[in-house]
């Protein structure tokens, strides 16, 4: 699947929407990542070799992740819009504190699927935005929906290590 994705992404005729079985959502502050914006669209690379700090894991509710990547073209050339969302059902105050720390700050995210594929969202030149909504409906009193949005020239990249 990832080879087909890579070819389609290079041609920029791709609108990828995936309901993902997510194993992990990791993040690292942007200041702790060396620039890899020069990598071509759809690149496979060793993300950890660009880090000067360890990634941190964001707790989330399994099987709630959605990844959408739109590959677009305008007068300035090819670019992608990447959107990821997932739910968090955990201790409300602890979750809120963590989410507030992430919101409005510059982080790069790694989304790992249960198949072991790792998608990198963002780079030092194309920082994603992180936001969250608190959801109070039905039986759920401790739920947050997280959202990661990024406009990028290289799209979601693949971490192969």
mmCIF file of C-alpha atoms in Angstrom:
data_model
loop_
_atom_site.group_PDB
_atom_site.id
_atom_site.type_symbol
_atom_site.label_atom_id
_atom_site.label_comp_id
_atom_site.label_asym_id
_atom_site.label_seq_id
_atom_site.Cartn_x
_atom_site.Cartn_y
_atom_site.Cartn_z
ATOM 1 C CA UNK A 1 0.000 0.000 0.000
ATOM 2 C CA UNK A 2 2.706 2.512 0.918
ATOM 3 C CA UNK A 3 4.443 2.143 -2.496
ATOM 4 C CA UNK A 4 1.193 2.925 -4.317
ATOM 5 C CA UNK A 5 0.640 5.828 -1.948
ATOM 6 C CA UNK A 6 4.126 7.140 -2.699
ATOM 7 C CA UNK A 7 3.576 7.052 -6.483
ATOM 8 C CA UNK A 8 0.170 8.685 -6.251
ATOM 9 C CA UNK A 9 1.447 11.291 -3.834
ATOM 10 C CA UNK A 10 4.264 12.237 -6.202
ATOM 11 C CA UNK A 11 1.746 12.780 -8.972
ATOM 12 C CA UNK A 12 -0.365 14.873 -6.605
ATOM 13 C CA UNK A 13 -3.641 13.319 -7.676
ATOM 14 C CA UNK A 14 -4.283 11.813 -4.295
ATOM 15 C CA UNK A 15 -6.979 12.392 -1.767
ATOM 16 C CA UNK A 16 -6.184 9.943 1.009
ATOM 17 C CA UNK A 17 -8.735 9.240 3.694
ATOM 18 C CA UNK A 18 -7.957 6.480 6.131
ATOM 19 C CA UNK A 19 -9.686 5.114 9.171
ATOM 20 C CA UNK A 20 -6.600 3.914 10.958
ATOM 21 C CA UNK A 21 -5.962 1.367 13.615
ATOM 22 C CA UNK A 22 -3.578 3.540 15.603
ATOM 23 C CA UNK A 23 -0.877 2.075 17.809
ATOM 24 C CA UNK A 24 0.680 5.357 18.944
ATOM 25 C CA UNK A 25 0.584 9.130 18.614
ATOM 26 C CA UNK A 26 3.950 10.709 19.407
ATOM 27 C CA UNK A 27 5.109 14.288 19.431
ATOM 28 C CA UNK A 28 8.310 16.242 19.819
ATOM 29 C CA UNK A 29 8.781 20.015 20.144
ATOM 30 C CA UNK A 30 9.777 21.519 16.815
ATOM 31 C CA UNK A 31 12.922 23.084 18.315
ATOM 32 C CA UNK A 32 14.217 19.545 18.931
ATOM 33 C CA UNK A 33 14.007 18.514 15.268
ATOM 34 C CA UNK A 34 16.626 19.278 12.615
ATOM 35 C CA UNK A 35 15.231 20.526 9.328
ATOM 36 C CA UNK A 36 14.139 17.805 6.879
ATOM 37 C CA UNK A 37 11.902 20.023 4.725
ATOM 38 C CA UNK A 38 14.185 19.415 1.745
ATOM 39 C CA UNK A 39 13.060 15.782 1.505
ATOM 40 C CA UNK A 40 10.936 15.116 -1.574
ATOM 41 C CA UNK A 41 7.237 14.340 -1.404
ATOM 42 C CA UNK A 42 6.524 10.830 -0.092
ATOM 43 C CA UNK A 43 10.061 10.274 1.243
ATOM 44 C CA UNK A 44 10.987 7.404 3.539
ATOM 45 C CA UNK A 45 13.588 8.398 6.133
ATOM 46 C CA UNK A 46 14.872 7.790 9.653
ATOM 47 C CA UNK A 47 12.987 10.431 11.660
ATOM 48 C CA UNK A 48 14.860 9.649 14.891
ATOM 49 C CA UNK A 49 18.145 10.679 13.264
ATOM 50 C CA UNK A 50 16.736 14.238 13.058
ATOM 51 C CA UNK A 51 15.783 14.431 16.766
ATOM 52 C CA UNK A 52 17.736 16.014 19.594
ATOM 53 C CA UNK A 53 15.172 14.909 22.206
ATOM 54 C CA UNK A 54 12.995 11.871 22.808
ATOM 55 C CA UNK A 55 9.489 11.735 21.449
ATOM 56 C CA UNK A 56 6.651 11.786 23.955
ATOM 57 C CA UNK A 57 3.534 9.681 23.621
ATOM 58 C CA UNK A 58 0.042 11.157 23.637
ATOM 59 C CA UNK A 59 -2.537 8.864 25.294
ATOM 60 C CA UNK A 60 -5.600 8.262 23.128
ATOM 61 C CA UNK A 61 -8.569 5.941 22.636
ATOM 62 C CA UNK A 62 -7.685 3.021 20.327
ATOM 63 C CA UNK A 63 -9.384 2.821 16.906
ATOM 64 C CA UNK A 64 -10.492 6.448 16.883
ATOM 65 C CA UNK A 65 -7.907 7.867 14.490
ATOM 66 C CA UNK A 66 -8.720 9.401 11.108
ATOM 67 C CA UNK A 67 -6.063 10.605 8.693
ATOM 68 C CA UNK A 68 -6.925 12.654 5.638
ATOM 69 C CA UNK A 69 -4.389 13.969 3.157
ATOM 70 C CA UNK A 70 -5.411 16.047 0.179
ATOM 71 C CA UNK A 71 -2.820 16.585 -2.490
ATOM 72 C CA UNK A 72 -3.520 19.822 -4.327
ATOM 73 C CA UNK A 73 -2.060 22.036 -7.001
ATOM 74 C CA UNK A 74 -2.238 25.794 -7.497
ATOM 75 C CA UNK A 75 -0.196 28.486 -9.278
ATOM 76 C CA UNK A 76 2.653 27.958 -6.782
ATOM 77 C CA UNK A 77 2.850 24.195 -7.392
ATOM 78 C CA UNK A 78 1.978 21.021 -5.484
ATOM 79 C CA UNK A 79 1.130 20.962 -1.791
ATOM 80 C CA UNK A 80 -0.748 18.803 0.698
ATOM 81 C CA UNK A 81 -3.254 19.483 3.426
ATOM 82 C CA UNK A 82 -3.066 16.868 6.173
ATOM 83 C CA UNK A 83 -5.706 16.453 8.874
ATOM 84 C CA UNK A 84 -5.623 13.922 11.690
ATOM 85 C CA UNK A 85 -8.118 13.501 14.513
ATOM 86 C CA UNK A 86 -8.574 11.053 17.378
ATOM 87 C CA UNK A 87 -10.402 10.793 20.697
ATOM 88 C CA UNK A 88 -8.956 10.810 24.167
ATOM 89 C CA UNK A 89 -10.965 9.375 27.035
ATOM 90 C CA UNK A 90 -8.892 9.671 30.165
ATOM 91 C CA UNK A 91 -8.627 11.560 33.411
ATOM 92 C CA UNK A 92 -10.145 14.892 32.553
ATOM 93 C CA UNK A 93 -7.854 17.333 34.358
ATOM 94 C CA UNK A 94 -4.637 15.524 33.430
ATOM 95 C CA UNK A 95 -5.728 15.297 29.796
ATOM 96 C CA UNK A 96 -6.798 18.940 29.669
ATOM 97 C CA UNK A 97 -3.464 20.099 31.115
ATOM 98 C CA UNK A 98 -1.489 18.119 28.527
ATOM 99 C CA UNK A 99 -3.695 19.215 25.627
ATOM 100 C CA UNK A 100 -3.455 22.862 26.663
ATOM 101 C CA UNK A 101 0.342 22.552 26.681
ATOM 102 C CA UNK A 102 0.282 21.145 23.138
ATOM 103 C CA UNK A 103 -2.212 23.650 21.731
ATOM 104 C CA UNK A 104 -0.626 26.738 20.272
ATOM 105 C CA UNK A 105 2.897 25.342 20.496
ATOM 106 C CA UNK A 106 5.076 24.011 17.710
ATOM 107 C CA UNK A 107 5.339 20.223 17.606
ATOM 108 C CA UNK A 108 5.946 17.592 14.965
ATOM 109 C CA UNK A 109 3.815 14.461 15.194
ATOM 110 C CA UNK A 110 4.315 10.805 14.361
ATOM 111 C CA UNK A 111 1.256 8.602 13.853
ATOM 112 C CA UNK A 112 1.976 4.855 14.006
ATOM 113 C CA UNK A 113 -0.581 2.382 12.666
ATOM 114 C CA UNK A 114 -1.117 -1.144 13.928
ATOM 115 C CA UNK A 115 0.532 -2.294 10.685
ATOM 116 C CA UNK A 116 3.703 -0.500 11.825
ATOM 117 C CA UNK A 117 3.564 2.352 9.290
ATOM 118 C CA UNK A 118 4.711 5.654 10.759
ATOM 119 C CA UNK A 119 3.490 8.917 9.244
ATOM 120 C CA UNK A 120 5.318 12.144 10.099
ATOM 121 C CA UNK A 121 3.131 15.235 10.132
ATOM 122 C CA UNK A 122 4.956 18.542 9.953
ATOM 123 C CA UNK A 123 8.518 19.805 9.672
ATOM 124 C CA UNK A 124 10.427 22.856 10.819
ATOM 125 C CA UNK A 125 9.237 24.747 7.718
ATOM 126 C CA UNK A 126 5.661 23.442 7.884
ATOM 127 C CA UNK A 127 4.585 23.238 11.517
ATOM 128 C CA UNK A 128 1.209 21.636 12.127
ATOM 129 C CA UNK A 129 -1.403 23.203 14.341
ATOM 130 C CA UNK A 130 -2.796 21.224 17.266
ATOM 131 C CA UNK A 131 -6.209 21.870 18.769
ATOM 132 C CA UNK A 132 -8.754 19.997 20.838
ATOM 133 C CA UNK A 133 -12.445 20.044 21.659
ATOM 134 C CA UNK A 134 -14.017 18.877 24.868
ATOM 135 C CA UNK A 135 -17.006 16.625 24.193
ATOM 136 C CA UNK A 136 -19.860 16.193 26.625
ATOM 137 C CA UNK A 137 -22.453 13.865 25.136
ATOM 138 C CA UNK A 138 -24.186 10.641 26.044
ATOM 139 C CA UNK A 139 -22.202 8.625 28.555
ATOM 140 C CA UNK A 140 -18.936 10.363 27.728
ATOM 141 C CA UNK A 141 -17.936 12.963 30.280
ATOM 142 C CA UNK A 142 -14.178 12.735 29.887
ATOM 143 C CA UNK A 143 -13.708 12.858 26.144
ATOM 144 C CA UNK A 144 -11.581 15.167 24.049
ATOM 145 C CA UNK A 145 -11.218 15.214 20.278
ATOM 146 C CA UNK A 146 -7.707 16.166 19.190
ATOM 147 C CA UNK A 147 -7.026 17.677 15.776
ATOM 148 C CA UNK A 148 -3.736 18.052 13.928
ATOM 149 C CA UNK A 149 -3.718 20.162 10.759
ATOM 150 C CA UNK A 150 -0.788 20.828 8.449
ATOM 151 C CA UNK A 151 -0.277 22.440 5.060
ATOM 152 C CA UNK A 152 2.950 21.144 3.559
ATOM 153 C CA UNK A 153 4.919 20.882 0.337
ATOM 154 C CA UNK A 154 6.092 17.334 1.111
ATOM 155 C CA UNK A 155 2.934 15.823 2.584
ATOM 156 C CA UNK A 156 2.996 13.113 5.225
ATOM 157 C CA UNK A 157 6.404 11.444 5.195
ATOM 158 C CA UNK A 158 7.238 7.881 6.229
ATOM 159 C CA UNK A 159 9.506 7.056 9.146
ATOM 160 C CA UNK A 160 11.082 3.717 8.309
ATOM 161 C CA UNK A 161 12.778 3.079 11.677
#
